[in-house]
Amino acid sequence: MKNKYSIFSLVKNAFSQHENWKQAWGNPEPKKEYDAVIVGGGGHGLATAYYLAKKHDMKNIAVLEKGWIGGGNTGRNTTIIRSNYLWDASAGLYDHALKIWENLSQELNYNIMFSQRGVMNLAHNLQDVRDLKRRTHANRLNGIDAVWLDTKQVKEFCPIINTSQDIRYPVLGGTLQRRAGTARHDAVAWGYARGADAMGVDIIQNCEVKGIKRNGDQVEGLETTKGFIKTKKIGVVAAGHSSVIANMAGLKLPLESKPLQALVSEPVKPIIDTVVMSNAVHAYVSQSDKGELVIGAGTDAYISYTQRGSHDVVEGTLKAILELYPIFSRMKMLRQWGGIVDICPDASPIISKTNIKGLYFNCGWGTGGFKATPGSGDLFAHTIANDEPHKLNAAFNLNRFVSGDLVDEHGAAAVAH
Amino acid sequence: MFIINCPYCGERDQSEFSCGGEAHIIRPKQPTELNDDQWAEYLFMRKNIKGVQFERWNHAHGCRKWFNLVRDTSNDKIHAVYKMGEKPPVI
């Protein structure tokens, strides 16, 4: 790494009032040709480029981003990281990511503020209790830490929760994954961008893809707002806009893009030191290091690319939050926003080749892609470099919608991911 | 959030409705004769358009009738409403 960050570089730069820090990544113009081009400069796309350069020795590659890096869903999610999924394929995928998260700050020499504060999933009815207990057992069999907590233990772990049995959806217990937690979303994009740039990857911002050129069944390059770029391998990591890019190549995907909303409150002193998710009432909450409550709402039930979402969705979530945490009743919400998430029929992602040679898709993360960022990048890089999936993402191929071998995490997972 | 002009009830808030997704996907007349690719195409593959899209909606908390909507998904602007079975307008 050119400019290693350390206590010494911090002290050295303090003498010049921190005005001489070098740019963490460059701002190059696109070359005429690359060995591979990644479309989408979010966390997943930048991680893909990073691992292509690091593990597969592909240095002549570019990441194209139509806006600024990390400005899409990477900057819009609620930063929750966990791996307590029910099915083996999902458990393998998400725990692979979690293991990379655990050492990522050191690897990138960039503080991504990974905090293993635990994620608790609440049960509000008997079916929830059965489902969550089953998931706890499944997790343990897959080597993923999980414990079942009864109502009293839930209260002890997070004292501000209202565990009265007289509320509409009383807390009957919950599961806890202690290795789970949160990370700083922007830092993840920036850390990967800096790491990729240091290995020679071109990160090209404000460059929108307008078309994909094919010669028969082989891709030949991309039409962009910065001209034509020749390449034999295109990895698309465009989240909510995956279908838009797919349509350019004449491909249809099993995706629907919908707004997913989140909101943050005014900052307050530390009040909740974990992440609490609740599937049945659809409310989840954590507290950022700045002190804001970070609250995740649900998706709107119609296709839209507006990055807004409807008020009634937020209203529903806040009703549930207030019943579970009466202490928040006077808090003011500061900001609300929407991100466009691409949802698969089975609510599992696609990390896959397509029937067009040289065209790869990493999409369908729906409402829960952030937690998988490092693992997704690693496995997608493997798939692009070898033209074959890694064994951990083999189940997440596009062909599963033809074969019927779905990874049906819908409703089986904790909250809507 | 937007207002939908239900062809039976008039203008109501979007939250009264539920969206049934892409319109005019024709159910295969002989499902047993389809191969897996064709069945996947019918069941799962969607255009998911950013722009003007034809879609089905149901007035779930109102008259509970189905109808079609032509809506621009990039700004949620509604261009046309028409009943089930009617010919889609040219936009």
XYZ file of C-alpha atoms in Angstrom:
508
model
C 0.000 0.000 0.000
C 1.336 3.387 -1.060
C 0.175 5.419 1.923
C -0.197 3.103 4.867
C -2.426 4.511 7.584
C -0.962 4.177 11.079
C -0.484 6.061 14.303
C 2.740 7.454 12.797
C 1.072 8.760 9.621
C -1.611 10.325 11.822
C 0.985 12.137 13.960
C 2.989 13.176 10.900
C -0.064 14.654 9.204
C -1.144 16.407 12.385
C 1.886 18.712 11.941
C 0.433 19.954 8.657
C -3.105 20.358 10.040
C -4.171 17.231 8.112
C -4.111 19.171 4.853
C -1.572 17.013 3.063
C -3.251 13.600 3.130
C -2.928 12.030 -0.296
C -6.117 11.141 -2.176
C -7.147 7.611 -1.233
C -7.986 6.663 -4.825
C -7.460 8.216 -8.234
C -9.815 9.702 -10.771
C -8.676 8.166 -14.079
C -10.179 8.457 -17.534
C -11.219 5.074 -18.951
C -8.726 3.158 -21.090
C -9.797 1.745 -24.470
C -9.768 -1.831 -23.259
C -9.827 -3.798 -20.001
C -9.546 -7.499 -19.124
C -12.715 -7.122 -17.058
C -15.141 -4.312 -16.250
C -17.301 -4.184 -13.142
C -20.522 -2.210 -13.537
C -21.492 -0.598 -10.237
C -19.205 1.074 -7.696
C -20.951 0.085 -4.500
C -19.467 -2.116 -1.805
C -20.090 -5.361 -3.723
C -18.633 -4.004 -6.989
C -15.554 -2.503 -5.372
C -14.985 -5.667 -3.332
C -15.240 -7.717 -6.541
C -12.570 -5.554 -8.191
C -10.403 -5.738 -5.067
C -10.472 -9.560 -4.952
C -10.023 -9.880 -8.733
C -6.800 -7.895 -8.404
C -5.677 -9.456 -5.144
C -6.525 -13.139 -5.503
C -6.775 -13.640 -9.257
C -4.042 -11.294 -10.446
C -6.340 -9.363 -12.791
C -4.984 -5.818 -12.576
C -6.169 -4.377 -15.885
C -9.733 -3.891 -14.721
C -12.141 -1.010 -14.156
C -15.129 -0.244 -11.965
C -17.748 1.964 -13.632
C -20.064 3.975 -11.391
C -22.776 6.228 -12.767
C -22.787 8.459 -9.670
C -20.206 8.427 -6.919
C -18.864 5.283 -5.255
C -20.927 4.036 -2.315
C -23.723 6.467 -3.210
C -26.374 3.854 -3.902
C -27.567 1.171 -1.525
C -24.144 0.970 0.162
C -24.858 4.414 1.588
C -28.541 3.747 2.217
C -28.751 0.550 4.252
C -28.971 0.001 8.000
C -25.483 -1.630 8.174
C -26.569 -4.819 9.914
C -24.238 -7.808 9.586
C -25.236 -11.326 10.599
C -25.061 -14.869 9.242
C -27.824 -16.727 11.097
C -29.614 -17.996 7.996
C -31.637 -21.195 7.957
C -30.536 -23.052 4.832
C -27.058 -24.545 4.382
C -26.351 -22.631 1.173
C -27.233 -19.285 2.767
C -25.389 -20.092 5.988
C -22.276 -20.913 3.960
C -22.502 -17.710 1.942
C -23.212 -15.290 4.779
C -20.821 -16.847 7.278
C -18.069 -16.728 4.656
C -18.720 -12.974 4.535
C -18.835 -12.646 8.318
C -15.443 -14.354 8.668
C -13.946 -11.820 6.227
C -15.619 -8.924 8.084
C -13.888 -10.014 11.294
C -10.467 -9.164 9.892
C -11.343 -6.630 7.219
C -10.095 -3.439 8.889
C -6.646 -4.994 9.248
C -6.648 -6.406 5.741
C -7.654 -3.124 4.118
C -5.618 -0.949 6.524
C -8.829 1.052 6.771
C -11.053 1.291 9.821
C -14.445 0.013 8.725
C -15.662 0.299 12.335
C -16.850 -3.305 12.477
C -18.624 -3.761 15.795
C -19.709 -7.224 16.932
C -22.416 -5.940 19.232
C -24.733 -8.886 18.567
C -27.997 -9.142 16.676
C -31.131 -10.256 18.487
C -34.194 -11.511 16.596
C -37.444 -11.390 18.542
C -40.314 -13.880 18.516
C -43.850 -12.538 18.958
C -46.033 -15.587 18.509
C -45.801 -19.353 18.875
C -44.904 -19.886 15.233
C -42.065 -17.353 15.577
C -40.818 -19.279 18.621
C -40.811 -22.573 16.715
C -39.200 -21.038 13.609
C -36.484 -19.221 15.522
C -35.646 -22.261 17.671
C -35.413 -24.363 14.537
C -33.129 -21.769 12.994
C -30.944 -21.724 16.114
C -30.439 -25.481 15.800
C -29.769 -25.237 12.057
C -27.213 -22.477 12.674
C -25.360 -24.543 15.270
C -25.188 -27.526 12.934
C -23.550 -25.192 10.408
C -21.038 -23.932 12.967
C -22.714 -20.540 13.326
C -23.092 -19.190 16.848
C -26.697 -18.853 17.956
C -28.525 -19.005 21.259
C -32.188 -18.954 22.218
C -33.186 -16.413 24.861
C -36.426 -16.521 26.843
C -38.344 -13.315 27.568
C -36.432 -12.645 30.804
C -33.082 -13.085 29.077
C -34.195 -10.767 26.255
C -34.988 -8.105 28.853
C -31.609 -8.606 30.517
C -29.759 -8.330 27.217
C -31.634 -5.227 26.098
C -33.374 -3.589 29.089
C -35.300 -0.927 27.140
C -37.501 -3.497 25.382
C -41.074 -3.603 26.595
C -41.559 -7.255 27.577
C -45.041 -6.796 28.998
C -47.235 -9.717 27.929
C -50.204 -7.367 27.561
C -49.083 -5.639 24.363
C -50.488 -6.592 20.952
C -47.395 -8.560 19.927
C -45.676 -9.577 23.183
C -42.033 -10.671 23.231
C -42.002 -14.450 23.731
C -38.248 -14.817 23.372
C -35.574 -14.325 20.784
C -32.358 -15.545 19.241
C -28.974 -13.959 19.635
C -25.960 -14.123 17.366
C -23.114 -12.530 19.293
C -20.665 -12.424 16.380
C -23.132 -10.331 14.399
C -23.206 -6.546 14.511
C -22.682 -3.484 12.346
C -19.995 -1.735 10.284
C -19.586 1.753 8.871
C -21.146 1.521 5.385
C -19.209 4.348 3.668
C -15.915 3.102 5.051
C -16.500 -0.304 3.473
C -16.813 1.236 -0.008
C -13.913 3.607 0.604
C -11.651 0.932 2.063
C -12.204 -1.420 -0.870
C -11.823 1.464 -3.353
C -8.505 2.457 -1.806
C -7.289 -1.138 -1.748
C -8.313 -1.784 -5.356
C -6.846 1.501 -6.571
C -3.509 0.671 -4.913
C -3.351 -2.525 -6.998
C -3.993 -0.645 -10.247
C -7.785 -0.889 -10.630
C -9.333 2.114 -12.418
C -12.301 3.473 -10.470
C -14.274 5.585 -12.912
C -17.048 7.669 -11.396
C -19.775 9.629 -13.207
C -19.670 7.052 -15.974
C -23.029 5.511 -16.828
C -23.391 2.370 -18.911
C -25.698 2.969 -21.876
C -25.413 -0.292 -23.765
C -23.751 -3.685 -23.942
C -22.202 -4.739 -27.260
C -22.457 -8.410 -28.147
C -21.036 -10.471 -30.938
C -23.332 -13.461 -31.012
C -23.118 -15.024 -27.576
C -19.951 -13.196 -26.476
C -19.803 -9.692 -24.944
C -17.454 -7.278 -26.671
C -17.697 -4.120 -24.635
C -19.787 -1.368 -23.135
C -21.221 1.887 -24.449
C -20.826 4.450 -21.683
C -21.226 8.184 -21.208
C -17.413 8.302 -21.441
C -17.243 6.415 -24.733
C -16.938 2.796 -25.785
C -14.910 0.456 -23.559
C -13.767 -2.864 -24.996
C -13.790 -5.903 -22.715
C -14.439 -9.640 -22.836
C -15.725 -9.886 -19.253
C -18.447 -7.765 -17.673
C -19.479 -8.223 -14.057
C -22.736 -6.423 -13.290
C -23.298 -5.424 -9.656
C -25.937 -2.770 -10.168
C -28.375 -3.653 -7.342
C -31.795 -2.101 -8.073
C -30.771 -1.313 -11.652
C -29.656 -4.873 -12.531
C -32.695 -5.423 -14.772
C -31.967 -2.170 -16.612
C -28.458 -3.397 -17.485
C -29.745 -6.912 -18.260
C -32.277 -5.478 -20.714
C -29.367 -3.800 -22.562
C -27.929 -7.252 -23.195
C -31.313 -8.664 -24.171
C -31.581 -10.676 -20.969
C -34.504 -10.938 -18.560
C -33.910 -11.531 -14.843
C -36.286 -12.833 -12.162
C -36.139 -9.521 -10.307
C -38.460 -6.787 -9.145
C -37.031 -3.447 -7.977
C -38.754 -1.811 -5.039
C -38.014 1.052 -2.646
C -36.794 0.008 0.798
C -36.914 2.728 3.404
C -34.844 3.548 6.443
C -34.726 6.469 8.801
C -32.577 7.924 11.548
C -33.509 9.868 14.659
C -31.862 12.850 16.263
C -28.635 11.798 18.043
C -28.904 10.839 21.695
C -26.610 9.317 24.301
C -25.980 5.552 24.148
C -29.260 3.760 24.859
C -29.168 0.553 22.835
C -25.881 -1.333 22.514
C -27.021 -4.098 20.196
C -29.139 -4.618 17.079
C -32.707 -5.782 17.649
C -34.781 -7.107 14.774
C -38.376 -8.148 14.834
C -39.843 -10.075 11.949
C -43.505 -10.265 12.867
C -43.985 -6.524 13.447
C -41.264 -5.539 11.011
C -39.150 -3.188 13.050
C -35.446 -3.168 13.546
C -33.260 -0.742 15.361
C -29.667 -0.069 16.328
C -27.735 3.018 17.347
C -24.973 4.571 15.278
C -21.718 5.802 16.795
C -23.030 9.349 16.287
C -25.955 8.450 18.545
C -28.741 8.329 15.977
C -31.206 5.475 16.131
C -30.983 3.672 12.804
C -34.388 2.212 11.959
C -35.174 -0.065 9.067
C -38.631 -0.074 7.554
C -40.078 -2.417 4.959
C -40.285 -2.363 1.184
C -43.099 -0.803 -0.741
C -45.110 -3.482 -2.484
C -44.816 -2.036 -6.007
C -42.004 -1.612 -8.526
C -40.426 1.811 -8.368
C -37.016 3.367 -8.983
C -37.797 6.624 -7.169
C -35.647 6.152 -4.024
C -38.529 7.567 -1.968
C -41.156 5.102 -0.801
C -44.498 5.654 0.861
C -45.305 7.234 4.186
C -47.557 4.414 5.392
C -44.600 1.994 5.400
C -42.615 4.236 7.737
C -45.699 4.805 9.853
C -46.211 1.047 10.297
C -42.624 0.513 11.360
C -42.658 3.379 13.843
C -45.869 2.097 15.431
C -44.109 -1.204 16.105
C -40.980 0.565 17.384
C -43.058 2.601 19.824
C -44.853 -0.432 21.195
C -41.587 -2.292 21.740
C -39.646 0.750 22.983
C -42.004 3.190 24.728
C -38.885 5.145 25.787
C -38.528 6.417 22.193
C -41.982 8.000 22.106
C -40.712 11.591 22.168
C -37.781 11.160 19.809
C -37.747 13.121 16.606
C -36.815 11.521 13.335
C -34.203 13.464 11.402
C -33.997 11.881 7.987
C -35.829 9.294 5.904
C -34.753 7.845 2.571
C -35.295 4.959 0.184
C -32.953 2.684 -1.681
C -33.973 0.594 -4.683
C -33.579 -3.092 -3.913
C -33.751 -5.907 -6.465
C -35.785 -8.760 -5.035
C -35.674 -12.370 -6.235
C -38.749 -14.613 -5.964
C -36.918 -16.751 -3.363
C -35.353 -13.721 -1.629
C -31.863 -15.139 -2.179
C -29.183 -13.499 -4.302
C -27.858 -14.418 -7.744
C -24.055 -14.679 -8.162
C -23.872 -16.310 -11.508
C -22.771 -16.721 -15.085
C -25.403 -16.131 -17.745
C -26.033 -17.761 -21.095
C -24.127 -14.858 -22.678
C -20.384 -15.541 -22.592
C -18.441 -13.051 -20.502
C -21.524 -11.586 -18.827
C -21.839 -12.190 -15.106
C -24.476 -10.989 -12.671
C -24.277 -10.375 -8.943
C -27.759 -9.201 -7.994
C -30.989 -10.034 -6.250
C -29.670 -9.186 -2.791
C -33.029 -7.647 -2.053
C -33.267 -6.090 1.357
C -30.124 -7.587 2.866
C -27.017 -7.271 0.749
C -24.762 -5.145 2.920
C -23.900 -7.952 5.352
C -22.578 -10.058 2.486
C -20.372 -7.387 0.878
C -16.918 -8.984 1.384
C -18.075 -12.546 0.722
C -20.091 -11.512 -2.304
C -17.098 -9.680 -3.790
C -14.787 -12.606 -3.103
C -17.103 -15.210 -4.647
C -18.090 -13.047 -7.611
C -14.407 -12.383 -8.362
C -13.821 -16.146 -8.286
C -16.758 -16.704 -10.672
C -15.544 -14.049 -13.134
C -11.867 -15.078 -13.042
C -12.491 -18.819 -13.457
C -15.722 -18.656 -15.465
C -17.004 -21.130 -12.854
C -18.749 -20.523 -9.540
C -17.028 -21.159 -6.217
C -18.652 -23.997 -4.280
C -20.112 -21.436 -1.851
C -22.052 -19.601 -4.559
C -22.849 -22.563 -6.818
C -26.383 -22.762 -5.383
C -26.980 -19.091 -6.171
C -26.963 -19.543 -9.927
C -29.445 -18.058 -12.342
C -30.461 -21.501 -13.553
C -32.175 -22.318 -10.253
C -35.296 -20.564 -11.532
C -35.433 -23.090 -14.355
C -34.465 -26.184 -12.357
C -36.658 -25.262 -9.390
C -33.789 -25.720 -6.926
C -34.548 -22.453 -5.104
C -32.849 -21.227 -1.933
C -36.086 -20.340 -0.239
C -35.141 -18.014 2.580
C -38.395 -16.071 2.308
C -40.018 -16.092 5.697
C -37.465 -18.583 6.950
C -34.868 -15.900 7.614
C -34.858 -13.559 10.547
C -36.463 -10.335 9.419
C -36.978 -9.542 5.736
C -33.203 -10.065 5.620
C -46.683 7.637 -2.275
C -49.211 8.559 -4.897
C -52.936 8.674 -5.590
C -54.583 6.071 -7.794
C -57.798 6.711 -9.687
C -59.678 3.450 -9.200
C -61.967 2.928 -12.220
C -64.746 1.882 -9.832
C -64.251 4.116 -6.744
C -62.357 7.189 -7.932
C -59.247 8.718 -6.435
C -57.854 6.966 -3.395
C -54.516 6.796 -1.586
C -52.049 4.221 -2.926
C -51.899 2.517 0.489
C -55.472 1.225 -0.124
C -54.213 -0.776 -3.101
C -51.954 -3.758 -3.604
C -49.807 -4.167 -6.669
C -50.015 -7.338 -8.711
C -46.925 -6.692 -10.789
C -46.387 -6.734 -14.541
C -49.591 -6.907 -16.599
C -50.430 -8.891 -19.714
C -48.396 -11.965 -18.869
C -50.577 -14.626 -20.426
C -51.040 -17.845 -18.491
C -50.032 -20.767 -20.716
C -53.048 -22.612 -22.057
C -51.313 -25.996 -21.812
C -48.937 -25.791 -18.824
C -48.091 -29.496 -19.088
C -46.628 -28.976 -22.542
C -44.166 -26.310 -21.414
C -40.500 -27.135 -20.918
C -38.650 -25.877 -17.835
C -37.263 -22.795 -19.611
C -40.707 -21.705 -20.779
C -42.208 -22.318 -17.351
C -39.433 -20.266 -15.670
C -40.039 -17.483 -18.193
C -43.750 -17.400 -17.358
C -43.357 -17.798 -13.605
C -40.277 -15.772 -12.702
C -38.762 -13.635 -15.457
C -39.894 -10.011 -15.435
C -39.133 -6.921 -17.492
C -38.845 -4.827 -14.286
C -38.848 -1.676 -16.395
C -37.435 1.648 -15.311
C -39.861 3.869 -17.164
C -43.387 3.341 -18.456
C -44.738 0.024 -17.263
C -48.100 -1.739 -17.634
C -49.150 -3.327 -14.360
C -52.031 -4.854 -12.424
C -53.428 -3.372 -9.242
C -56.103 -4.474 -6.803
C -58.175 -2.092 -4.679
C -57.586 -4.358 -1.681
C -59.019 -2.027 0.958
C -61.865 -0.773 -1.232
C -63.945 -2.437 -3.921
C -61.420 -5.327 -4.154
C -61.563 -5.244 -7.935
C -58.570 -5.714 -10.215
C -57.629 -3.229 -12.925
C -54.621 -2.096 -14.959
C -52.378 0.916 -14.576
C -49.805 2.490 -16.865
C -47.207 4.033 -14.557
C -43.736 5.482 -15.002
C -41.651 3.643 -12.414
C -38.901 6.259 -12.570
C -41.156 8.964 -11.081
C -44.375 7.124 -10.059
C -46.432 9.243 -12.467
C -49.595 7.456 -13.650
C -50.369 7.788 -17.361
C -53.536 5.725 -17.707
C -55.989 3.479 -15.862
C -58.040 0.837 -17.633
C -60.233 -2.064 -16.638
C -59.356 -5.730 -16.910
C -60.041 -7.058 -20.373
C -59.841 -3.629 -21.999
C -57.262 -2.990 -24.679
C -54.106 -1.378 -23.250
C -53.778 2.262 -24.360
C -50.880 3.293 -26.568
C -48.489 5.463 -24.549
